[in-house]
XYZ file of C-alpha atoms in Angstrom:
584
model
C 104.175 86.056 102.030
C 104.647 83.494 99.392
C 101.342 82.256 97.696
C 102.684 78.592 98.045
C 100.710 78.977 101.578
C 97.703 76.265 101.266
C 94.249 78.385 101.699
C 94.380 76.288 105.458
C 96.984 78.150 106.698
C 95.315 81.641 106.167
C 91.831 80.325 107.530
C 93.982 79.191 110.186
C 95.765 82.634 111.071
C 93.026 84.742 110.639
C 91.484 83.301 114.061
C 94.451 84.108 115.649
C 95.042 87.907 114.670
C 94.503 90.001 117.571
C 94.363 93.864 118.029
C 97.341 95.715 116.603
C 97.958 99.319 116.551
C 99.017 99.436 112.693
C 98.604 103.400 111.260
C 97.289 102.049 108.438
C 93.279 100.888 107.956
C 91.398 100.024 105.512
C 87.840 98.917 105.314
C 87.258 96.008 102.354
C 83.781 95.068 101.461
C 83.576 91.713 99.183
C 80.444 91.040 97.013
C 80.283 87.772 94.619
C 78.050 86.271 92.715
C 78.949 82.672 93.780
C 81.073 80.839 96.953
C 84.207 82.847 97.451
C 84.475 81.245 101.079
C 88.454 81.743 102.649
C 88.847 84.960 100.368
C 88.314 87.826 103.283
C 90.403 85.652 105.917
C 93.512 85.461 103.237
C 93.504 88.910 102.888
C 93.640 90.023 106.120
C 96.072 87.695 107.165
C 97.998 89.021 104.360
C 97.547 92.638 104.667
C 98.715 91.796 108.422
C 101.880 90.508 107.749
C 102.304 93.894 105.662
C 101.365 95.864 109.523
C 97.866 96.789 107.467
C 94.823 96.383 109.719
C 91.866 95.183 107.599
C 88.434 95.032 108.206
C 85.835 93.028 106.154
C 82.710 92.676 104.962
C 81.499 89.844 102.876
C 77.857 90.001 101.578
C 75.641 86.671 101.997
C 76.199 84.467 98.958
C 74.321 85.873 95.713
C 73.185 88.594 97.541
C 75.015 91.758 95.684
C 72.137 92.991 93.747
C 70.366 93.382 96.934
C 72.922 94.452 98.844
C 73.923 97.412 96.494
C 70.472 98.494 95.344
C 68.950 99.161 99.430
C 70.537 102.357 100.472
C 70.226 100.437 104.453
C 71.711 97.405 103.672
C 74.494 96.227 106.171
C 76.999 96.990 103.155
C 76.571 101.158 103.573
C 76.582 100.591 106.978
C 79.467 98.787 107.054
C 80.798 102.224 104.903
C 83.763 100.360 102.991
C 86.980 102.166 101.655
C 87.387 99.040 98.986
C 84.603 97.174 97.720
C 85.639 94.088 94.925
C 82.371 92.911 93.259
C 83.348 89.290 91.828
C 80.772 87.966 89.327
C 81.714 84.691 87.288
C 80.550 84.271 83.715
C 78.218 81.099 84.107
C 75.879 82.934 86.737
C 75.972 85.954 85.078
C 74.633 84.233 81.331
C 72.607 81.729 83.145
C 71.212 79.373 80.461
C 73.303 81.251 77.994
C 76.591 79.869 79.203
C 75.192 76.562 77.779
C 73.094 77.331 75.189
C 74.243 80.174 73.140
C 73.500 79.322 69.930
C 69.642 78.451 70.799
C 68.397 81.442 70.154
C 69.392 84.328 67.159
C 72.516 86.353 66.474
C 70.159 89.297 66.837
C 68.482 88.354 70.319
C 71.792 87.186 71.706
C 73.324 90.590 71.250
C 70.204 92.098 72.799
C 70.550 89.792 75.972
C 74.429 90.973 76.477
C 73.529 94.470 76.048
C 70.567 94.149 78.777
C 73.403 92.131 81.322
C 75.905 95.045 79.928
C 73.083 97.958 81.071
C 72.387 96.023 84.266
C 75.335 96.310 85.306
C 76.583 99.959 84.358
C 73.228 100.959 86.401
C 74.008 98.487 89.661
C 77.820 100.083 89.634
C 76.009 103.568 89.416
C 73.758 102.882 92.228
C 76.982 102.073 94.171
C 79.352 104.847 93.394
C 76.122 107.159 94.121
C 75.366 105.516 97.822
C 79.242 105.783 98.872
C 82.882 107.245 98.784
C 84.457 103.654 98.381
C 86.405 102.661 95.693
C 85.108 99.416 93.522
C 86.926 96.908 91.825
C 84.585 95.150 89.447
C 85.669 91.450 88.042
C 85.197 90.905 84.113
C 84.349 88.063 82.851
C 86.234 85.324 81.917
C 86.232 83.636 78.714
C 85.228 80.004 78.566
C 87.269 77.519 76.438
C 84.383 75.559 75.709
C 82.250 76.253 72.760
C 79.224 73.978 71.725
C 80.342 75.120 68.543
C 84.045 73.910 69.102
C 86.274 74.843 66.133
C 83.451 76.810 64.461
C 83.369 79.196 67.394
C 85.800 81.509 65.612
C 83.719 81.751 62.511
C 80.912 83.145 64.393
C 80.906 87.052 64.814
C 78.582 87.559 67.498
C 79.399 84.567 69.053
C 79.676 83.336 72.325
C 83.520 84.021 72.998
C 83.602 86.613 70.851
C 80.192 88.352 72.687
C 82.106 88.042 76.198
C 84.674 89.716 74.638
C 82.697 92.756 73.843
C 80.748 92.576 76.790
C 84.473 93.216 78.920
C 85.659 95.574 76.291
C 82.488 97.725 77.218
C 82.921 97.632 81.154
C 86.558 98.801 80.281
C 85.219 101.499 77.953
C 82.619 102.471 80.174
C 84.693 103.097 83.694
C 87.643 104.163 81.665
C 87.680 107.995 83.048
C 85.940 107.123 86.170
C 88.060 107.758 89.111
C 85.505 105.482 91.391
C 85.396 102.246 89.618
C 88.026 99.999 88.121
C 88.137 96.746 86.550
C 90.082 93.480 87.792
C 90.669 91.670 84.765
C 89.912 88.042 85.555
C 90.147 86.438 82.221
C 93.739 87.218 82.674
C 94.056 85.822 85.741
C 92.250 82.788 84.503
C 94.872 82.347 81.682
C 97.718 83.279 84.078
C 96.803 79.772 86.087
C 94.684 77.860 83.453
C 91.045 77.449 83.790
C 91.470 73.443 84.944
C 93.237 74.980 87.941
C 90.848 78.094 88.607
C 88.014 76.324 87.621
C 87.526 72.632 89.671
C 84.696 71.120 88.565
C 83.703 68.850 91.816
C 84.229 72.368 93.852
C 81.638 73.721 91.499
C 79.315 71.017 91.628
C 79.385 70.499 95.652
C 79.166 74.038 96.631
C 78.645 76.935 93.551
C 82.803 77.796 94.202
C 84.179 79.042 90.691
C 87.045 80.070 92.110
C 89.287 77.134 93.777
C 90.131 77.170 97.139
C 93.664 76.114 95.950
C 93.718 79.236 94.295
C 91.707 81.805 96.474
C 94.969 83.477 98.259
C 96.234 83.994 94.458
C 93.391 85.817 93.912
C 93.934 87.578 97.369
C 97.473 88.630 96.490
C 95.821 90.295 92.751
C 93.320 92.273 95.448
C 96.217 93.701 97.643
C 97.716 95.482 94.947
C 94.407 97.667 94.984
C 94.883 98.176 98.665
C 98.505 99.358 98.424
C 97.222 101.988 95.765
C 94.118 103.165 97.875
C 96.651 103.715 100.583
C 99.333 105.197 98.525
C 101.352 102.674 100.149
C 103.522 102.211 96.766
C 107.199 101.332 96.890
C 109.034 104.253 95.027
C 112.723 103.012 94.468
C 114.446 99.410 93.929
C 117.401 99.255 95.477
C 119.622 96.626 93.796
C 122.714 95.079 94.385
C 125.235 94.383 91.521
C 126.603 91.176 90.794
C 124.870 88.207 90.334
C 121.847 90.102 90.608
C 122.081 93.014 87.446
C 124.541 90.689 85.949
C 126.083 86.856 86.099
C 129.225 85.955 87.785
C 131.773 88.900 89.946
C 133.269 91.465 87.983
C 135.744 91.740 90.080
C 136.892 88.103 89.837
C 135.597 87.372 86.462
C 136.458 90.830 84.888
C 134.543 92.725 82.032
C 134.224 89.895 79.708
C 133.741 87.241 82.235
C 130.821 88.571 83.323
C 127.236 86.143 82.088
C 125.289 88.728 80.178
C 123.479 88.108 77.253
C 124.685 85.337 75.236
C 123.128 82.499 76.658
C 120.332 80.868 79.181
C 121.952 82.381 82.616
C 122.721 85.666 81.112
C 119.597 86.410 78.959
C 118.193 86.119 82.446
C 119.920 89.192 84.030
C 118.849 90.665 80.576
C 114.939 90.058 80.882
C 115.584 91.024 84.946
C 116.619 94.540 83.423
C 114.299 94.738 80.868
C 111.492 94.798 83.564
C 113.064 96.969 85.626
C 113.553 99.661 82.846
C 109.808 99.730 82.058
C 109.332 100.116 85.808
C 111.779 102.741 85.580
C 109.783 104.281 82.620
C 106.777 105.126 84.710
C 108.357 106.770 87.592
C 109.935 104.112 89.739
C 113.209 105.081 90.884
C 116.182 102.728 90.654
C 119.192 102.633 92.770
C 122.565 100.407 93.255
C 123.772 99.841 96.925
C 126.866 97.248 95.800
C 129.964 95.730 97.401
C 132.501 96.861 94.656
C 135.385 98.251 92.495
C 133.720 101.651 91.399
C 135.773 101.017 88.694
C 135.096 98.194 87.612
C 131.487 98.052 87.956
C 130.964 101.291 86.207
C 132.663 100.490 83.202
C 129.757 97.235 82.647
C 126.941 99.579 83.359
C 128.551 102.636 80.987
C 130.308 100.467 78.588
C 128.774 96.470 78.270
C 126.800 95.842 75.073
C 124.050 93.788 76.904
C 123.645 95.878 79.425
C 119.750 97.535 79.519
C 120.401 99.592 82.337
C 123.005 102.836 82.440
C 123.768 105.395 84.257
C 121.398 107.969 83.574
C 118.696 105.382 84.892
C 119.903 105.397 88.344
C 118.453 108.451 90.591
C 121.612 107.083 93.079
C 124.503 104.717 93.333
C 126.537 103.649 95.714
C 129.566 101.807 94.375
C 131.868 100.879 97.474
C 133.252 98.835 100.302
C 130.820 99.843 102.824
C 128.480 97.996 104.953
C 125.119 97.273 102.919
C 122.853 98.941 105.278
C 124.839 101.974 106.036
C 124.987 102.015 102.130
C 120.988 101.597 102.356
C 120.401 104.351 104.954
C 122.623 107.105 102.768
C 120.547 106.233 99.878
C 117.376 106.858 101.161
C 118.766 110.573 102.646
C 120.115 111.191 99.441
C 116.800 110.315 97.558
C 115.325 112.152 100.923
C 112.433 108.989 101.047
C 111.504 106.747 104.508
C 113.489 103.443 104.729
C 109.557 102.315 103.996
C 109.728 103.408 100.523
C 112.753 101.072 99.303
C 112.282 97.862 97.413
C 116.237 95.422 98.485
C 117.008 93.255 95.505
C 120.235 90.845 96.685
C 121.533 87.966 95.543
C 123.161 86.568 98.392
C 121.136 85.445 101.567
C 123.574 86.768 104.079
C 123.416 90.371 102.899
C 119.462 89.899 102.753
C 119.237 88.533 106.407
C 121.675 91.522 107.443
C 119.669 94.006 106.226
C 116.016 92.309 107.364
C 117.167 92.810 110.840
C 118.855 95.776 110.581
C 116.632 97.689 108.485
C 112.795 95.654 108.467
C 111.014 98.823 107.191
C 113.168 98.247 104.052
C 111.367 95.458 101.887
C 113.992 93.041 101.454
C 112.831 90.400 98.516
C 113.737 87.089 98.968
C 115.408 85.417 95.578
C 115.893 82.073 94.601
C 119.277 80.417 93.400
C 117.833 80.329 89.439
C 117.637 83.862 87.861
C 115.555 83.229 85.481
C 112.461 83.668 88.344
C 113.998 87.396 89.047
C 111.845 88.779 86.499
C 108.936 86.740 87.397
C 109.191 87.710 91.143
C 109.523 91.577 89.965
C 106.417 91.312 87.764
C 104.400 89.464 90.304
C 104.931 91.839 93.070
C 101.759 94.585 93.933
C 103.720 96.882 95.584
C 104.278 99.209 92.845
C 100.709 100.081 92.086
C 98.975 102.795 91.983
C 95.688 104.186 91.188
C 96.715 106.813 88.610
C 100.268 107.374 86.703
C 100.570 110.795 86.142
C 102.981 113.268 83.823
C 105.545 113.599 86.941
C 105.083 109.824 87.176
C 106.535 109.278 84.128
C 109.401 112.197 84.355
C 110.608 110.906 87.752
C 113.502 109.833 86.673
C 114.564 112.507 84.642
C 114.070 114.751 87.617
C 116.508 112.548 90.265
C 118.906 112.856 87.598
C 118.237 116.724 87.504
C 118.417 116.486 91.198
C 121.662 115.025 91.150
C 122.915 117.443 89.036
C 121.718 119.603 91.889
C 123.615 118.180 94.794
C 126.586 118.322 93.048
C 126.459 121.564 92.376
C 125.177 122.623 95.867
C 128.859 121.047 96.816
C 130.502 123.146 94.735
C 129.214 125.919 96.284
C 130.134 126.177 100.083
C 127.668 129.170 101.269
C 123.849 128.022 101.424
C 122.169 131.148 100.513
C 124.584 131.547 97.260
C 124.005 128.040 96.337
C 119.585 129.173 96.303
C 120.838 132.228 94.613
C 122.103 130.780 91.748
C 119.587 128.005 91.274
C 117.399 130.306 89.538
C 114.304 129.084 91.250
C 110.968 130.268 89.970
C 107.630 129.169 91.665
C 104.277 129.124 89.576
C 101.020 129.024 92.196
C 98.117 127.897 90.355
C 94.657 127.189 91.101
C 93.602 123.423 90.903
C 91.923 122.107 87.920
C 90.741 118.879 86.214
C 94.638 117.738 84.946
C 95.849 118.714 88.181
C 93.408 116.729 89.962
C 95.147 113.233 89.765
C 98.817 114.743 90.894
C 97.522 116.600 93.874
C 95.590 113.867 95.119
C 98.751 111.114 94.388
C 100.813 113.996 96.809
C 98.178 114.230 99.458
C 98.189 110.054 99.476
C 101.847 109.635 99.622
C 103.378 112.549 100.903
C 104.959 112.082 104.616
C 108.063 114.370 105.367
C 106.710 117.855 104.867
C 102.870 117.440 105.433
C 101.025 119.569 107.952
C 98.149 116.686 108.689
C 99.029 114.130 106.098
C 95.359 114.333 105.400
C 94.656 111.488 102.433
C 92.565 112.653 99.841
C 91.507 110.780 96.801
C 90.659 112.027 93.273
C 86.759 112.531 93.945
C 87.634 114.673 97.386
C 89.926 116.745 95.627
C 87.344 117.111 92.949
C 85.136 118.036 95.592
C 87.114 120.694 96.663
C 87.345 122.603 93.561
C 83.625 122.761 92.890
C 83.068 123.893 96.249
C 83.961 127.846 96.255
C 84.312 127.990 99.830
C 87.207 125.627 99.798
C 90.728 126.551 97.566
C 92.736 124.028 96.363
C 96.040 125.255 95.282
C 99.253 123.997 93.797
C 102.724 124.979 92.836
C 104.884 124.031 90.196
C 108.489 124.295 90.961
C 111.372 124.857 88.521
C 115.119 126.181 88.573
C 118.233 125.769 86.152
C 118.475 122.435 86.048
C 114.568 121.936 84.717
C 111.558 121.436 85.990
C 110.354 119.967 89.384
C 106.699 119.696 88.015
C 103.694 119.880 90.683
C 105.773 119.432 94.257
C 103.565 121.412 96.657
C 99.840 121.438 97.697
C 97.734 123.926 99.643
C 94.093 123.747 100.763
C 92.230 126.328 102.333
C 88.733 126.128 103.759
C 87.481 130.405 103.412
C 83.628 129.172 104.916
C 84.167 131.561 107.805
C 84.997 135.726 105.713
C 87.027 136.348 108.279
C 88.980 133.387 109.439
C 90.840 131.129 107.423
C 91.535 127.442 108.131
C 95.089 125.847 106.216
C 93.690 122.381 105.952
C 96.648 120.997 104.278
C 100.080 121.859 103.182
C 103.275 119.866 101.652
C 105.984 119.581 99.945
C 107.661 116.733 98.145
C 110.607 115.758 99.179
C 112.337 116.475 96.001
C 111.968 119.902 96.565
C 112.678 120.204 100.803
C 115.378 122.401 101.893
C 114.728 125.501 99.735
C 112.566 127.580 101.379
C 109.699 127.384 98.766
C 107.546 126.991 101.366
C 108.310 130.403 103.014
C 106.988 132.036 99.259
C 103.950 129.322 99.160
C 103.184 130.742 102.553
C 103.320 134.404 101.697
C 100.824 134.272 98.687
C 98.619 132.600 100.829
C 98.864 135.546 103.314
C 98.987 138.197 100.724
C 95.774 136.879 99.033
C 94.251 136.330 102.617
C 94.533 140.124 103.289
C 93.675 141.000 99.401
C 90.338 139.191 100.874
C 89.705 140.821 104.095
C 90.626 138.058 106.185
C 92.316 138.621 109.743
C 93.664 135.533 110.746
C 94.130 131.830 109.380
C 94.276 129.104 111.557
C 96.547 125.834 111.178
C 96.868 122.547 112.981
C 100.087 120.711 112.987
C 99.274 116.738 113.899
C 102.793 114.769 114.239
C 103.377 111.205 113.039
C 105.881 109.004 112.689
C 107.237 110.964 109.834
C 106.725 114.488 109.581
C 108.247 115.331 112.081
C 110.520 117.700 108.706
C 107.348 120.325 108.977
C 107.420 120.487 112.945
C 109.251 124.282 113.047
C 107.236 125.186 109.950
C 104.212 127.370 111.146
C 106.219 128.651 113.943
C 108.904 129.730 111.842
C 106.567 131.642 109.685
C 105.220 133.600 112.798
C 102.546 131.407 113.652
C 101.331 131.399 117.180
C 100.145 128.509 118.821
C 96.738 128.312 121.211
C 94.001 125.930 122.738
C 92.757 125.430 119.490
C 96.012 124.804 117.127
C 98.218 127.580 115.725
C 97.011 131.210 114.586
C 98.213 133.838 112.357
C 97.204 137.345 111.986
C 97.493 138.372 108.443
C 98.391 141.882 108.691
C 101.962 140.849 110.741
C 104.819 141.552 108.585
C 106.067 138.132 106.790
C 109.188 137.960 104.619
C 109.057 136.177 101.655
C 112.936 134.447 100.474
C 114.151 137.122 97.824
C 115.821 135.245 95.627
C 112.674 132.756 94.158
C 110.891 134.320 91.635
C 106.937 133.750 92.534
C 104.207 133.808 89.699
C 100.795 133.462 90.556
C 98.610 131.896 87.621
């Protein structure tokens, strides 16, 4: 939804949305320090349009100190998964705002250490009364001074004191899983104060933010909800010409082509600048193109402008197929949902085709001028997430490894050879505080091969490993071509001596088809009987998409019952000869 929707046509939608069945939830509590009024309705009616069901809770106004500090206030009853607490500058200072310079260097720095305190203890209070993420706002910076151009000669100044004041909630929160900041200075400067900031709004009803500009702010908040849902997009899918490059290469040829020199092509250039450094921190990229193989190859090896090559793509295809059939081979080749693909096409008609023909496929819409390409890539919120880890950042290296992989499981026509000679070796570990962050990202995200697809965030898994009748385990996959990094995830609740329950297990995708989960399975048996256990029990709940895992605990001799599916430890279970298991 484009935020050139007037605040009036949210308020307007929200009293129609009715029930929907949408898998995913999320509960979003909103807290402010001044009038925020049209802010919960445009972000449901966004998060609807994206098949999210949200429900809200927005405190009464200037009621947030209360609210968090009364362990039975209607907030921890309300028992939010996402709770933004928007304060604005002016409220926060009080007569400060205006008169900064009325009272000494010395006691100034004193008051914005006391509203620095007060507010590390009121976020404390929160993360102790509740699982729910918070987003806190930082403060913006006016550009008023009473001190005008001698502002900037003043050290503990007003501007400069606001600085320090944000610079210490980022500090502060900076390894806390629970809390994050929203920085709203930024956004302030992204749309100019005069816009965020109407004066008449301000003076009839205490709004600081304008309602011209409330869904803006709605659209920065839904990035947070994406992450919390581990909802993010994981490959952009891009067409060729006049999207990676000006003009047809076909028709134009190698030096026709508008790349670089000039206005047009230094757009395609800044387009695949921003893709690169999305690229860089583990978002796949992918070309799905009407074209001469040829032809189009040679640019992407061979053109001096170009920013992208071929080692950046995880997959291309380079032909004269349909789009969408192009679009469905990618994502079995990349082995992701249709759900997981980002469609960047020039032309409208290809766009439309694959809307209808593919909606679970998030087809952007683009403008005739592509100079707003990079613009529309850097606005978009579907690429967050809450944590970037190591395998984040070494994604694409791996699909590139994993390519190497597929074409040499062509070259080899028997199955069982082809596993043979990939050398694969699985580490089992134990989970620990740098695994944390990657085991939780998998248990958020993970779809195919997932027993319960269970969502756990950082804190739960933390949970887990202090608790010592719970085991969080993980394995770290690697083979001749390199290394997988952390692909599969175990948890096992041991509270009953006897009788084990298998809470969760997956696999990533990346790593389906080998039969590490057969080996995964074994150590947990083999260290079940080590134990004394008899049995362990297992539940397998379908969805939409795991339906990869369905054969799984049968095919490891499982048995199912009333109560789910049961194992007896002391059965004979074969473990695939030819991967080499370590168990650290």
């Amino acid at each position: 939804m484009s935020n050139s929707e007037k605040l009036s046509y949210f308020l307007n939608k929200a009293k129609k949305l009715g029930d929907n069945n949408f898998n995913n939830k999320i509960r979003v509590a909103i807290l402010s320090s001044f009038t925020i009024n049209g802010l919960e309705e445009s972000l449901r009616v966004k998060l609807y349009e994206k098949k999210i069901d949200c429900k809200t809770y927005v405190s009464g106004y200037n009621q947030f100190n209360q609210e968090i500090l009364d362990v039975n206030s209607k907030l921890y009853k309300f028992s939010p998964d996402l709770t933004f607490l928007i304060l604005d500058t002016q409220s926060t200072l009080g007569n400060l705002f205006h008169e900064p310079y009325s009272v000494s260097s010395s006691e100034r720095k004193k008051i914005f250490d006391e509203k620095f305190d007060d507010l590390k203890n009121l976020v404390r209070s929160f993360t102790n009364q509740t699982k729910s993420k918070l987003v806190v706002m930082n403060f913006s910076i006016p550009s008023y001074s009473p001190y005008g151009v001698f502002e900037t000669k003043v050290v503990d100044g007003l501007h400069n004191s606001i600085k320090k004041l944000n610079e210490n909630l980022a500090n502060e929160f900076l390894k806390n899983d629970s809390v994050y900041i929203f920085d709203f200075n930024s956004f302030v400067n992204q749309y100019g104060e005069k816009n965020i900031f109407d004066v008449k709004q301000f003076l009839f009803g205490d709004i600081k933010v304008s309602l011209d500009y409330i869904p803006n702010l709605a659209d920065e908040f839904t990035g947070y909800i994406f992450a919390v849902l581990g909802l993010t997009k994981r490959c952009i899918v891009l067409d060729l010409d006049n999207t990676l490059w000006g003009g047809i290469v076909g028709e134009d040829g190698y030096d026709g082509i508008k790349l670089g020199a000039g206005a047009q092509g230094n757009s395609f250039i800044e387009f695949q600048k921003y893709l690169l450094s999305l690229h860089q921190r583990g978002i796949l990229l992918a070309i799905n193109s009407k074209n001469n193989p040829d032809d189009a190859l040679d640019v992407i090896t061979n053109h001096p402008d170009m920013i992208l090559r071929k080692e950046h793509f995880a997959c291309m295809k380079i032909n004269w197929n349909d789009k969408v059939s192009n679009m469905i081979d990618i994502a079995k080749e990349l082995n992701f949902g249709l759900d997981y693909l980002v469609y960047f096409d020039d032309d409208p008609v290809n766009r439309d085709f694959m809307k209808s023909s593919l909606p679970d496929v998030l087809t952007v819409e683009l403008p005739n001028d592509p100079s707003q390409y990079a613009i529309i890539l850097k606005n978009m919120k579907e690429f967050n997430v809450l944590k970037i880890t190591d395998e984040d950042a070494k994604r694409g290296q791996m699909y590139v490894q994993q390519k190497n992989r597929q074409e040499f499981e062509r070259s080899v026509t028997n199955l069982d050879e082809f596993l043979k000679q990939l050398k694969l070796k699985v580490k089992i570990k134990e989970a620990d505080k740098f695994s944390i962050p990657r085991i939780s990202q998998l248990t958020l995200k993970t779809n195919q091969f997932n027993l319960t697809t269970k969502r756990y965030q950082e804190e739960d898994i933390k949970n887990f490993v202090e608790d010592k009748n719970i085991e969080t385990g993980y394995a770290q996959v690697e083979d001749k071509f390199g290394d997988n990094g952390i692909t599969s995830v175990f948890i096992l609740n041991k509270r009953n001596p006897k009788e084990w329950y298998l809470d969760t297990f997956l696999l990533s995708c990346r790593i389906m088809g080998r039969e590490i989960e057969k080996c995964i399975m074994s150590h947990i048996i083999s260290k079940a009987k080590k134990d004394g256990v008899t049995i362990i029990k297992a539940n397998y709940l379908p969805t939409k998409k795991n339906k990869p895992i369905e054969d799984f605990l049968p095919d490891c001799g499982f048995q199912k019952n009333e109560d789910g599916w049961i194992i007896n430890v002391n059965n004979k279970f074969k473990s695939p000869d030819f991967i080499e298991v370590v168990d650290e």
